[in-house]
Amino acid sequence: MSYPMLNIAKRVAEEAGRYLEDAFHHLDRIQIEEKGRADLVSEVDKNTEKLIVAALREKYPGHDFLGEEGGSQRAQSGDSEYLWVIDPLDGTTNFLHGLPHFAISIALVRKGKLELGLVHNPVSNETFTAVRGQGAQLNGRRLRVHQNRDSLRAIIATGFPTRTPQLLPRQYALVQSVLTEFGDIRRFGAAALDLCFVAANRLDGYFEMGIHPWDIAAGIIIAQEAGALASDFAGQSATYDLDNIVCANGYLHKQLLARIQEAG
């Protein structure tokens, strides 16, 4: 997959990944803050985002940036058609507990449309990538979602909106509804990787609410370019700035969306 901006994003992610992996092996040295209920952040999150933004801004000074830690950062010109959406550490809680399931997520939006996505897990050395119209890959191997139609054999991932406890009763209802038709549910704690795992057929589907653009932007285009359908809970095609999402192959997406809507 040849695309100059993707190649640069890969180099930046790999460099940031080496920093993350080193920090992961020295967790006892990391300073941790609590932004809110069940919402942890560390110096590692902040430093990783600064590293990524600085490296990309050096190459693309006229681009805008949106990051989990740094928020929105406009180009000096104030009139850019490009927006980088960055999660420096998707799965912070996993990371801080020594669970090797976390990733760097970088997406590029052009004129409001997702142009490319990259999700890099430095511990497993797996890099998921996609460019609009060019398909999705895992470490250079083409990804294509299978066409499983048997929901009872399907494994669905989700996330729990613990930062917004008022949403939890609805989440419980969604889980109950989904389990009436689907085989099982997993909760891994990293939205970007959940979407990539759908693309790689490690999961059959994924849904979540209470999310942010940096959680899902890169994962959406990777899943879509692998042939999955991604939408909001109303069934509208997914954009990078949703706060809820459902993703699966064309057959299971319809069934999963029905179970979500059935639960209200």
PDB file of C-alpha atoms in Angstrom:
ATOM      1  CA  MET A   1       0.000   0.000   0.000  1.00  0.00           C
ATOM      2  CA  SER A   2       1.847   3.073  -1.230  1.00  0.00           C
ATOM      3  CA  TYR A   3       0.628   6.416   0.072  1.00  0.00           C
ATOM      4  CA  PRO A   4       3.121   9.069   1.227  1.00  0.00           C
ATOM      5  CA  MET A   5       1.093  10.338   4.189  1.00  0.00           C
ATOM      6  CA  LEU A   6       0.491   6.791   5.410  1.00  0.00           C
ATOM      7  CA  ASN A   7       4.182   5.964   5.162  1.00  0.00           C
ATOM      8  CA  ILE A   8       5.036   8.991   7.268  1.00  0.00           C
ATOM      9  CA  ALA A   9       2.309   8.157   9.800  1.00  0.00           C
ATOM     10  CA  LYS A  10       3.723   4.616  10.079  1.00  0.00           C
ATOM     11  CA  ARG A  11       7.205   5.898  10.822  1.00  0.00           C
ATOM     12  CA  VAL A  12       5.828   8.288  13.433  1.00  0.00           C
ATOM     13  CA  ALA A  13       3.702   5.537  15.040  1.00  0.00           C
ATOM     14  CA  GLU A  14       6.643   3.138  15.173  1.00  0.00           C
ATOM     15  CA  GLU A  15       8.813   5.740  16.888  1.00  0.00           C
ATOM     16  CA  ALA A  16       6.054   6.543  19.377  1.00  0.00           C
ATOM     17  CA  GLY A  17       5.492   2.811  19.819  1.00  0.00           C
ATOM     18  CA  ARG A  18       9.074   2.279  20.927  1.00  0.00           C
ATOM     19  CA  TYR A  19       8.583   4.942  23.587  1.00  0.00           C
ATOM     20  CA  LEU A  20       5.334   3.303  24.724  1.00  0.00           C
ATOM     21  CA  GLU A  21       6.838  -0.175  24.864  1.00  0.00           C
ATOM     22  CA  ASP A  22       9.748   1.033  26.965  1.00  0.00           C
ATOM     23  CA  ALA A  23       7.362   2.789  29.345  1.00  0.00           C
ATOM     24  CA  PHE A  24       5.206  -0.356  29.509  1.00  0.00           C
ATOM     25  CA  HIS A  25       8.161  -2.260  30.966  1.00  0.00           C
ATOM     26  CA  HIS A  26       8.700   0.415  33.641  1.00  0.00           C
ATOM     27  CA  LEU A  27       5.172   1.077  34.875  1.00  0.00           C
ATOM     28  CA  ASP A  28       6.369   1.701  38.435  1.00  0.00           C
ATOM     29  CA  ARG A  29       8.007   4.942  37.267  1.00  0.00           C
ATOM     30  CA  ILE A  30       4.909   6.454  35.628  1.00  0.00           C
ATOM     31  CA  GLN A  31       2.947   9.319  37.150  1.00  0.00           C
ATOM     32  CA  ILE A  32      -0.828   8.837  36.863  1.00  0.00           C
ATOM     33  CA  GLU A  33      -3.648  11.377  37.043  1.00  0.00           C
ATOM     34  CA  GLU A  34      -7.395  10.845  37.223  1.00  0.00           C
ATOM     35  CA  LYS A  35      -9.306  13.085  34.791  1.00  0.00           C
ATOM     36  CA  GLY A  36     -12.653  11.786  36.010  1.00  0.00           C
ATOM     37  CA  ARG A  37     -14.514   8.666  37.052  1.00  0.00           C
ATOM     38  CA  ALA A  38     -12.641   5.641  35.622  1.00  0.00           C
ATOM     39  CA  ASP A  39     -10.724   8.016  33.352  1.00  0.00           C
ATOM     40  CA  LEU A  40      -6.982   7.679  33.887  1.00  0.00           C
ATOM     41  CA  VAL A  41      -4.241   9.571  32.111  1.00  0.00           C
ATOM     42  CA  SER A  42      -0.490   9.379  32.529  1.00  0.00           C
ATOM     43  CA  GLU A  43       2.547  11.361  31.525  1.00  0.00           C
ATOM     44  CA  VAL A  44       3.045   8.679  28.885  1.00  0.00           C
ATOM     45  CA  ASP A  45      -0.239   9.588  27.126  1.00  0.00           C
ATOM     46  CA  LYS A  46       0.715  13.250  27.049  1.00  0.00           C
ATOM     47  CA  ASN A  47       4.314  12.704  25.952  1.00  0.00           C
ATOM     48  CA  THR A  48       3.303  10.261  23.223  1.00  0.00           C
ATOM     49  CA  GLU A  49       0.779  12.690  21.775  1.00  0.00           C
ATOM     50  CA  LYS A  50       3.299  15.521  21.825  1.00  0.00           C
ATOM     51  CA  LEU A  51       5.798  13.303  20.005  1.00  0.00           C
ATOM     52  CA  ILE A  52       3.261  12.322  17.326  1.00  0.00           C
ATOM     53  CA  VAL A  53       1.904  15.831  16.778  1.00  0.00           C
ATOM     54  CA  ALA A  54       5.366  17.394  16.628  1.00  0.00           C
ATOM     55  CA  ALA A  55       6.581  14.854  14.067  1.00  0.00           C
ATOM     56  CA  LEU A  56       3.506  15.215  11.848  1.00  0.00           C
ATOM     57  CA  ARG A  57       3.426  19.004  12.171  1.00  0.00           C
ATOM     58  CA  GLU A  58       7.052  19.172  11.034  1.00  0.00           C
ATOM     59  CA  LYS A  59       5.983  17.415   7.807  1.00  0.00           C
ATOM     60  CA  TYR A  60       2.575  19.078   7.505  1.00  0.00           C
ATOM     61  CA  PRO A  61       2.611  22.517   9.183  1.00  0.00           C
ATOM     62  CA  GLY A  62      -0.577  23.529   7.384  1.00  0.00           C
ATOM     63  CA  HIS A  63      -2.692  20.709   8.845  1.00  0.00           C
ATOM     64  CA  ASP A  64      -5.060  20.737  11.837  1.00  0.00           C
ATOM     65  CA  PHE A  65      -4.834  18.263  14.731  1.00  0.00           C
ATOM     66  CA  LEU A  66      -7.338  16.740  17.156  1.00  0.00           C
ATOM     67  CA  GLY A  67      -5.925  14.669  20.007  1.00  0.00           C
ATOM     68  CA  GLU A  68      -7.301  13.102  23.144  1.00  0.00           C
ATOM     69  CA  GLU A  69      -4.900  14.989  25.390  1.00  0.00           C
ATOM     70  CA  GLY A  70      -4.164  18.173  23.438  1.00  0.00           C
ATOM     71  CA  GLY A  71      -7.635  18.809  22.073  1.00  0.00           C
ATOM     72  CA  SER A  72      -8.102  20.764  18.851  1.00  0.00           C
ATOM     73  CA  GLN A  73      -5.045  22.496  17.403  1.00  0.00           C
ATOM     74  CA  ARG A  74      -5.587  24.625  14.305  1.00  0.00           C
ATOM     75  CA  ALA A  75      -2.979  25.309  11.652  1.00  0.00           C
ATOM     76  CA  GLN A  76      -1.516  28.807  11.706  1.00  0.00           C
ATOM     77  CA  SER A  77      -3.197  29.519   8.394  1.00  0.00           C
ATOM     78  CA  GLY A  78      -6.544  28.621   9.967  1.00  0.00           C
ATOM     79  CA  ASP A  79      -7.835  27.229   6.670  1.00  0.00           C
ATOM     80  CA  SER A  80      -6.741  23.591   6.358  1.00  0.00           C
ATOM     81  CA  GLU A  81      -8.647  20.837   4.563  1.00  0.00           C
ATOM     82  CA  TYR A  82      -6.698  18.187   6.499  1.00  0.00           C
ATOM     83  CA  LEU A  83      -7.276  17.058  10.084  1.00  0.00           C
ATOM     84  CA  TRP A  84      -5.172  14.472  11.939  1.00  0.00           C
ATOM     85  CA  VAL A  85      -7.171  12.646  14.642  1.00  0.00           C
ATOM     86  CA  ILE A  86      -4.885  11.051  17.223  1.00  0.00           C
ATOM     87  CA  ASP A  87      -5.239   8.774  20.217  1.00  0.00           C
ATOM     88  CA  PRO A  88      -1.702   8.387  21.571  1.00  0.00           C
ATOM     89  CA  LEU A  89      -2.661   5.502  23.840  1.00  0.00           C
ATOM     90  CA  ASP A  90      -5.946   3.746  23.144  1.00  0.00           C
ATOM     91  CA  GLY A  91      -6.408   1.441  26.115  1.00  0.00           C
ATOM     92  CA  THR A  92      -4.726   3.532  28.815  1.00  0.00           C
ATOM     93  CA  THR A  93      -6.298   1.518  31.631  1.00  0.00           C
ATOM     94  CA  ASN A  94      -5.010  -1.730  30.099  1.00  0.00           C
ATOM     95  CA  PHE A  95      -1.564  -0.171  29.714  1.00  0.00           C
ATOM     96  CA  LEU A  96      -1.388   1.039  33.308  1.00  0.00           C
ATOM     97  CA  HIS A  97      -2.472  -2.385  34.600  1.00  0.00           C
ATOM     98  CA  GLY A  98       0.191  -4.191  32.602  1.00  0.00           C
ATOM     99  CA  LEU A  99      -2.243  -5.657  30.066  1.00  0.00           C
ATOM    100  CA  PRO A 100      -0.554  -5.743  26.624  1.00  0.00           C
ATOM    101  CA  HIS A 101      -3.677  -4.681  24.743  1.00  0.00           C
ATOM    102  CA  PHE A 102      -3.322  -1.034  23.729  1.00  0.00           C
ATOM    103  CA  ALA A 103      -2.433   0.898  20.612  1.00  0.00           C
ATOM    104  CA  ILE A 104      -1.560   4.159  18.927  1.00  0.00           C
ATOM    105  CA  SER A 105      -4.365   5.342  16.660  1.00  0.00           C
ATOM    106  CA  ILE A 106      -3.822   7.907  13.882  1.00  0.00           C
ATOM    107  CA  ALA A 107      -6.390   8.938  11.269  1.00  0.00           C
ATOM    108  CA  LEU A 108      -6.355  11.589   8.570  1.00  0.00           C
ATOM    109  CA  VAL A 109      -9.572  13.376   7.621  1.00  0.00           C
ATOM    110  CA  ARG A 110      -9.763  15.422   4.420  1.00  0.00           C
ATOM    111  CA  LYS A 111     -12.701  17.770   3.877  1.00  0.00           C
ATOM    112  CA  GLY A 112     -14.674  15.864   6.510  1.00  0.00           C
ATOM    113  CA  LYS A 113     -14.017  12.388   5.040  1.00  0.00           C
ATOM    114  CA  LEU A 114     -11.699   9.756   6.440  1.00  0.00           C
ATOM    115  CA  GLU A 115      -8.696   9.463   4.149  1.00  0.00           C
ATOM    116  CA  LEU A 116      -6.454   6.986   5.987  1.00  0.00           C
ATOM    117  CA  GLY A 117      -6.161   5.139   9.261  1.00  0.00           C
ATOM    118  CA  LEU A 118      -3.381   3.442  11.195  1.00  0.00           C
ATOM    119  CA  VAL A 119      -3.561   1.473  14.454  1.00  0.00           C
ATOM    120  CA  HIS A 120      -0.277   0.204  15.902  1.00  0.00           C
ATOM    121  CA  ASN A 121       0.137  -2.154  18.870  1.00  0.00           C
ATOM    122  CA  PRO A 122       3.831  -1.964  19.773  1.00  0.00           C
ATOM    123  CA  VAL A 123       3.770  -5.015  22.062  1.00  0.00           C
ATOM    124  CA  SER A 124       2.349  -7.413  19.452  1.00  0.00           C
ATOM    125  CA  ASN A 125       4.154  -5.528  16.649  1.00  0.00           C
ATOM    126  CA  GLU A 126       0.929  -5.374  14.658  1.00  0.00           C
ATOM    127  CA  THR A 127       0.083  -2.411  12.457  1.00  0.00           C
ATOM    128  CA  PHE A 128      -3.365  -2.154  10.870  1.00  0.00           C
ATOM    129  CA  THR A 129      -3.619   0.324   7.994  1.00  0.00           C
ATOM    130  CA  ALA A 130      -6.105   1.545   5.417  1.00  0.00           C
ATOM    131  CA  VAL A 131      -6.355   4.178   2.710  1.00  0.00           C
ATOM    132  CA  ARG A 132      -9.715   5.165   1.275  1.00  0.00           C
ATOM    133  CA  GLY A 133     -10.387   3.100  -1.847  1.00  0.00           C
ATOM    134  CA  GLN A 134      -7.243   0.997  -1.462  1.00  0.00           C
ATOM    135  CA  GLY A 135      -8.311  -1.637   1.088  1.00  0.00           C
ATOM    136  CA  ALA A 136      -7.008  -2.513   4.539  1.00  0.00           C
ATOM    137  CA  GLN A 137      -3.921  -4.395   5.643  1.00  0.00           C
ATOM    138  CA  LEU A 138      -2.303  -5.950   8.697  1.00  0.00           C
ATOM    139  CA  ASN A 139       1.493  -5.802   8.505  1.00  0.00           C
ATOM    140  CA  GLY A 140       1.194  -5.661   4.727  1.00  0.00           C
ATOM    141  CA  ARG A 141      -1.286  -8.555   4.432  1.00  0.00           C
ATOM    142  CA  ARG A 142      -4.653  -7.747   2.860  1.00  0.00           C
ATOM    143  CA  LEU A 143      -7.663  -7.888   5.197  1.00  0.00           C
ATOM    144  CA  ARG A 144     -11.156  -8.898   4.151  1.00  0.00           C
ATOM    145  CA  VAL A 145     -14.073  -9.589   6.492  1.00  0.00           C
ATOM    146  CA  HIS A 146     -15.680 -12.994   6.193  1.00  0.00           C
ATOM    147  CA  GLN A 147     -19.360 -13.338   5.373  1.00  0.00           C
ATOM    148  CA  ASN A 148     -20.499 -15.322   8.402  1.00  0.00           C
ATOM    149  CA  ARG A 149     -24.303 -15.230   8.642  1.00  0.00           C
ATOM    150  CA  ASP A 150     -24.660 -17.358  11.772  1.00  0.00           C
ATOM    151  CA  SER A 151     -25.154 -14.944  14.654  1.00  0.00           C
ATOM    152  CA  LEU A 152     -25.116 -17.754  17.222  1.00  0.00           C
ATOM    153  CA  ARG A 153     -21.501 -18.455  16.274  1.00  0.00           C
ATOM    154  CA  ALA A 154     -20.565 -14.788  16.353  1.00  0.00           C
ATOM    155  CA  ILE A 155     -18.469 -13.040  18.994  1.00  0.00           C
ATOM    156  CA  ILE A 156     -19.290  -9.365  19.516  1.00  0.00           C
ATOM    157  CA  ALA A 157     -17.134  -6.816  21.336  1.00  0.00           C
ATOM    158  CA  THR A 158     -18.373  -3.819  23.263  1.00  0.00           C
ATOM    159  CA  GLY A 159     -17.196  -1.199  25.697  1.00  0.00           C
ATOM    160  CA  PHE A 160     -18.837   0.011  28.894  1.00  0.00           C
ATOM    161  CA  PRO A 161     -19.397   3.775  29.333  1.00  0.00           C
ATOM    162  CA  THR A 162     -17.971   3.832  32.860  1.00  0.00           C
ATOM    163  CA  ARG A 163     -17.041   7.517  32.516  1.00  0.00           C
ATOM    164  CA  THR A 164     -20.734   8.356  32.067  1.00  0.00           C
ATOM    165  CA  PRO A 165     -22.539   6.101  34.550  1.00  0.00           C
ATOM    166  CA  GLN A 166     -25.946   7.441  33.511  1.00  0.00           C
ATOM    167  CA  LEU A 167     -25.509   5.407  30.301  1.00  0.00           C
ATOM    168  CA  LEU A 168     -24.845   2.136  32.106  1.00  0.00           C
ATOM    169  CA  PRO A 169     -28.508   1.016  32.444  1.00  0.00           C
ATOM    170  CA  ARG A 170     -28.881   1.313  28.677  1.00  0.00           C
ATOM    171  CA  GLN A 171     -25.616  -0.568  28.163  1.00  0.00           C
ATOM    172  CA  TYR A 172     -26.911  -3.434  30.309  1.00  0.00           C
ATOM    173  CA  ALA A 173     -30.073  -3.526  28.203  1.00  0.00           C
ATOM    174  CA  LEU A 174     -28.004  -3.598  25.004  1.00  0.00           C
ATOM    175  CA  VAL A 175     -25.888  -6.492  26.248  1.00  0.00           C
ATOM    176  CA  GLN A 176     -28.975  -8.458  27.249  1.00  0.00           C
ATOM    177  CA  SER A 177     -30.594  -7.845  23.876  1.00  0.00           C
ATOM    178  CA  VAL A 178     -27.483  -8.749  21.868  1.00  0.00           C
ATOM    179  CA  LEU A 179     -26.969 -11.971  23.808  1.00  0.00           C
ATOM    180  CA  THR A 180     -30.434 -13.216  22.828  1.00  0.00           C
ATOM    181  CA  GLU A 181     -29.222 -13.593  19.234  1.00  0.00           C
ATOM    182  CA  PHE A 182     -25.404 -13.655  19.299  1.00  0.00           C
ATOM    183  CA  GLY A 183     -23.025 -16.258  20.651  1.00  0.00           C
ATOM    184  CA  ASP A 184     -20.956 -14.239  23.121  1.00  0.00           C
ATOM    185  CA  ILE A 185     -19.636 -10.803  24.052  1.00  0.00           C
ATOM    186  CA  ARG A 186     -16.106  -9.608  24.795  1.00  0.00           C
ATOM    187  CA  ARG A 187     -14.868  -6.386  26.406  1.00  0.00           C
ATOM    188  CA  PHE A 188     -11.209  -5.680  25.575  1.00  0.00           C
ATOM    189  CA  GLY A 189     -10.914  -2.004  26.489  1.00  0.00           C
ATOM    190  CA  ALA A 190      -9.481  -0.501  23.289  1.00  0.00           C
ATOM    191  CA  ALA A 191     -12.020   0.699  20.716  1.00  0.00           C
ATOM    192  CA  ALA A 192      -9.541   1.140  17.863  1.00  0.00           C
ATOM    193  CA  LEU A 193      -8.357  -2.461  18.216  1.00  0.00           C
ATOM    194  CA  ASP A 194     -11.949  -3.724  18.446  1.00  0.00           C
ATOM    195  CA  LEU A 195     -12.665  -2.234  15.016  1.00  0.00           C
ATOM    196  CA  CYS A 196      -9.413  -3.615  13.620  1.00  0.00           C
ATOM    197  CA  PHE A 197     -10.257  -7.039  15.017  1.00  0.00           C
ATOM    198  CA  VAL A 198     -13.526  -6.973  13.081  1.00  0.00           C
ATOM    199  CA  ALA A 199     -11.491  -6.204   9.959  1.00  0.00           C
ATOM    200  CA  ALA A 200      -9.152  -9.110  10.756  1.00  0.00           C
ATOM    201  CA  ASN A 201     -11.996 -11.570  11.552  1.00  0.00           C
ATOM    202  CA  ARG A 202     -10.941 -11.942  15.168  1.00  0.00           C
ATOM    203  CA  LEU A 203     -14.314 -10.496  16.089  1.00  0.00           C
ATOM    204  CA  ASP A 204     -17.604 -10.712  14.213  1.00  0.00           C
ATOM    205  CA  GLY A 205     -18.902  -7.348  15.344  1.00  0.00           C
ATOM    206  CA  TYR A 206     -18.533  -4.433  17.720  1.00  0.00           C
ATOM    207  CA  PHE A 207     -20.760  -1.777  19.279  1.00  0.00           C
ATOM    208  CA  GLU A 208     -20.189   0.977  21.797  1.00  0.00           C
ATOM    209  CA  MET A 209     -21.585   4.291  22.984  1.00  0.00           C
ATOM    210  CA  GLY A 210     -20.029   7.209  24.830  1.00  0.00           C
ATOM    211  CA  ILE A 211     -17.007   7.277  22.509  1.00  0.00           C
ATOM    212  CA  HIS A 212     -14.941  10.082  20.966  1.00  0.00           C
ATOM    213  CA  PRO A 213     -13.474  10.737  17.501  1.00  0.00           C
ATOM    214  CA  TRP A 214      -9.955   9.715  18.515  1.00  0.00           C
ATOM    215  CA  ASP A 215     -11.291   6.373  19.793  1.00  0.00           C
ATOM    216  CA  ILE A 216     -12.704   5.229  16.480  1.00  0.00           C
ATOM    217  CA  ALA A 217     -11.560   7.378  13.528  1.00  0.00           C
ATOM    218  CA  ALA A 218      -8.693   5.153  12.358  1.00  0.00           C
ATOM    219  CA  GLY A 219     -10.552   1.940  13.175  1.00  0.00           C
ATOM    220  CA  ILE A 220     -13.613   2.956  11.141  1.00  0.00           C
ATOM    221  CA  ILE A 221     -11.772   3.311   7.842  1.00  0.00           C
ATOM    222  CA  ILE A 222      -9.773   0.123   8.483  1.00  0.00           C
ATOM    223  CA  ALA A 223     -12.964  -1.862   9.094  1.00  0.00           C
ATOM    224  CA  GLN A 224     -14.772  -0.273   6.138  1.00  0.00           C
ATOM    225  CA  GLU A 225     -11.881  -0.862   3.747  1.00  0.00           C
ATOM    226  CA  ALA A 226     -11.860  -4.506   4.851  1.00  0.00           C
ATOM    227  CA  GLY A 227     -15.509  -4.748   3.783  1.00  0.00           C
ATOM    228  CA  ALA A 228     -17.338  -4.247   7.080  1.00  0.00           C
ATOM    229  CA  LEU A 229     -20.308  -1.937   7.567  1.00  0.00           C
ATOM    230  CA  ALA A 230     -20.047   0.743  10.237  1.00  0.00           C
ATOM    231  CA  SER A 231     -22.892   2.993  11.313  1.00  0.00           C
ATOM    232  CA  ASP A 232     -24.345   4.804  14.278  1.00  0.00           C
ATOM    233  CA  PHE A 233     -27.175   3.284  16.310  1.00  0.00           C
ATOM    234  CA  ALA A 234     -29.697   4.905  13.954  1.00  0.00           C
ATOM    235  CA  GLY A 235     -28.170   3.069  10.993  1.00  0.00           C
ATOM    236  CA  GLN A 236     -26.541   6.122   9.397  1.00  0.00           C
ATOM    237  CA  SER A 237     -23.133   5.477   7.804  1.00  0.00           C
ATOM    238  CA  ALA A 238     -20.309   6.027  10.274  1.00  0.00           C
ATOM    239  CA  THR A 239     -18.307   9.241  10.355  1.00  0.00           C
ATOM    240  CA  TYR A 240     -15.234   9.903  12.454  1.00  0.00           C
ATOM    241  CA  ASP A 241     -17.092  12.104  14.959  1.00  0.00           C
ATOM    242  CA  LEU A 242     -19.790   9.703  16.184  1.00  0.00           C
ATOM    243  CA  ASP A 243     -20.519   9.093  19.860  1.00  0.00           C
ATOM    244  CA  ASN A 244     -21.938   5.604  19.234  1.00  0.00           C
ATOM    245  CA  ILE A 245     -21.076   2.937  16.682  1.00  0.00           C
ATOM    246  CA  VAL A 246     -21.975  -0.541  15.470  1.00  0.00           C
ATOM    247  CA  CYS A 247     -19.762  -2.489  13.058  1.00  0.00           C
ATOM    248  CA  ALA A 248     -19.949  -5.959  11.455  1.00  0.00           C
ATOM    249  CA  ASN A 249     -20.149  -7.628   8.072  1.00  0.00           C
ATOM    250  CA  GLY A 250     -23.181  -6.849   5.924  1.00  0.00           C
ATOM    251  CA  TYR A 251     -25.237  -9.780   7.201  1.00  0.00           C
ATOM    252  CA  LEU A 252     -24.496  -9.486  10.907  1.00  0.00           C
ATOM    253  CA  HIS A 253     -24.606  -5.685  10.955  1.00  0.00           C
ATOM    254  CA  LYS A 254     -28.308  -5.758  10.158  1.00  0.00           C
ATOM    255  CA  GLN A 255     -28.973  -8.255  12.947  1.00  0.00           C
ATOM    256  CA  LEU A 256     -26.759  -6.495  15.475  1.00  0.00           C
ATOM    257  CA  LEU A 257     -28.312  -3.119  14.706  1.00  0.00           C
ATOM    258  CA  ALA A 258     -31.786  -4.617  15.141  1.00  0.00           C
ATOM    259  CA  ARG A 259     -30.880  -5.958  18.575  1.00  0.00           C
ATOM    260  CA  ILE A 260     -29.481  -2.552  19.591  1.00  0.00           C
ATOM    261  CA  GLN A 261     -32.559  -0.702  18.371  1.00  0.00           C
ATOM    262  CA  GLU A 262     -34.822  -3.294  20.001  1.00  0.00           C
ATOM    263  CA  ALA A 263     -33.225  -2.415  23.344  1.00  0.00           C
ATOM    264  CA  GLY A 264     -34.123   1.244  22.829  1.00  0.00           C
TER     265      GLY A 264
END
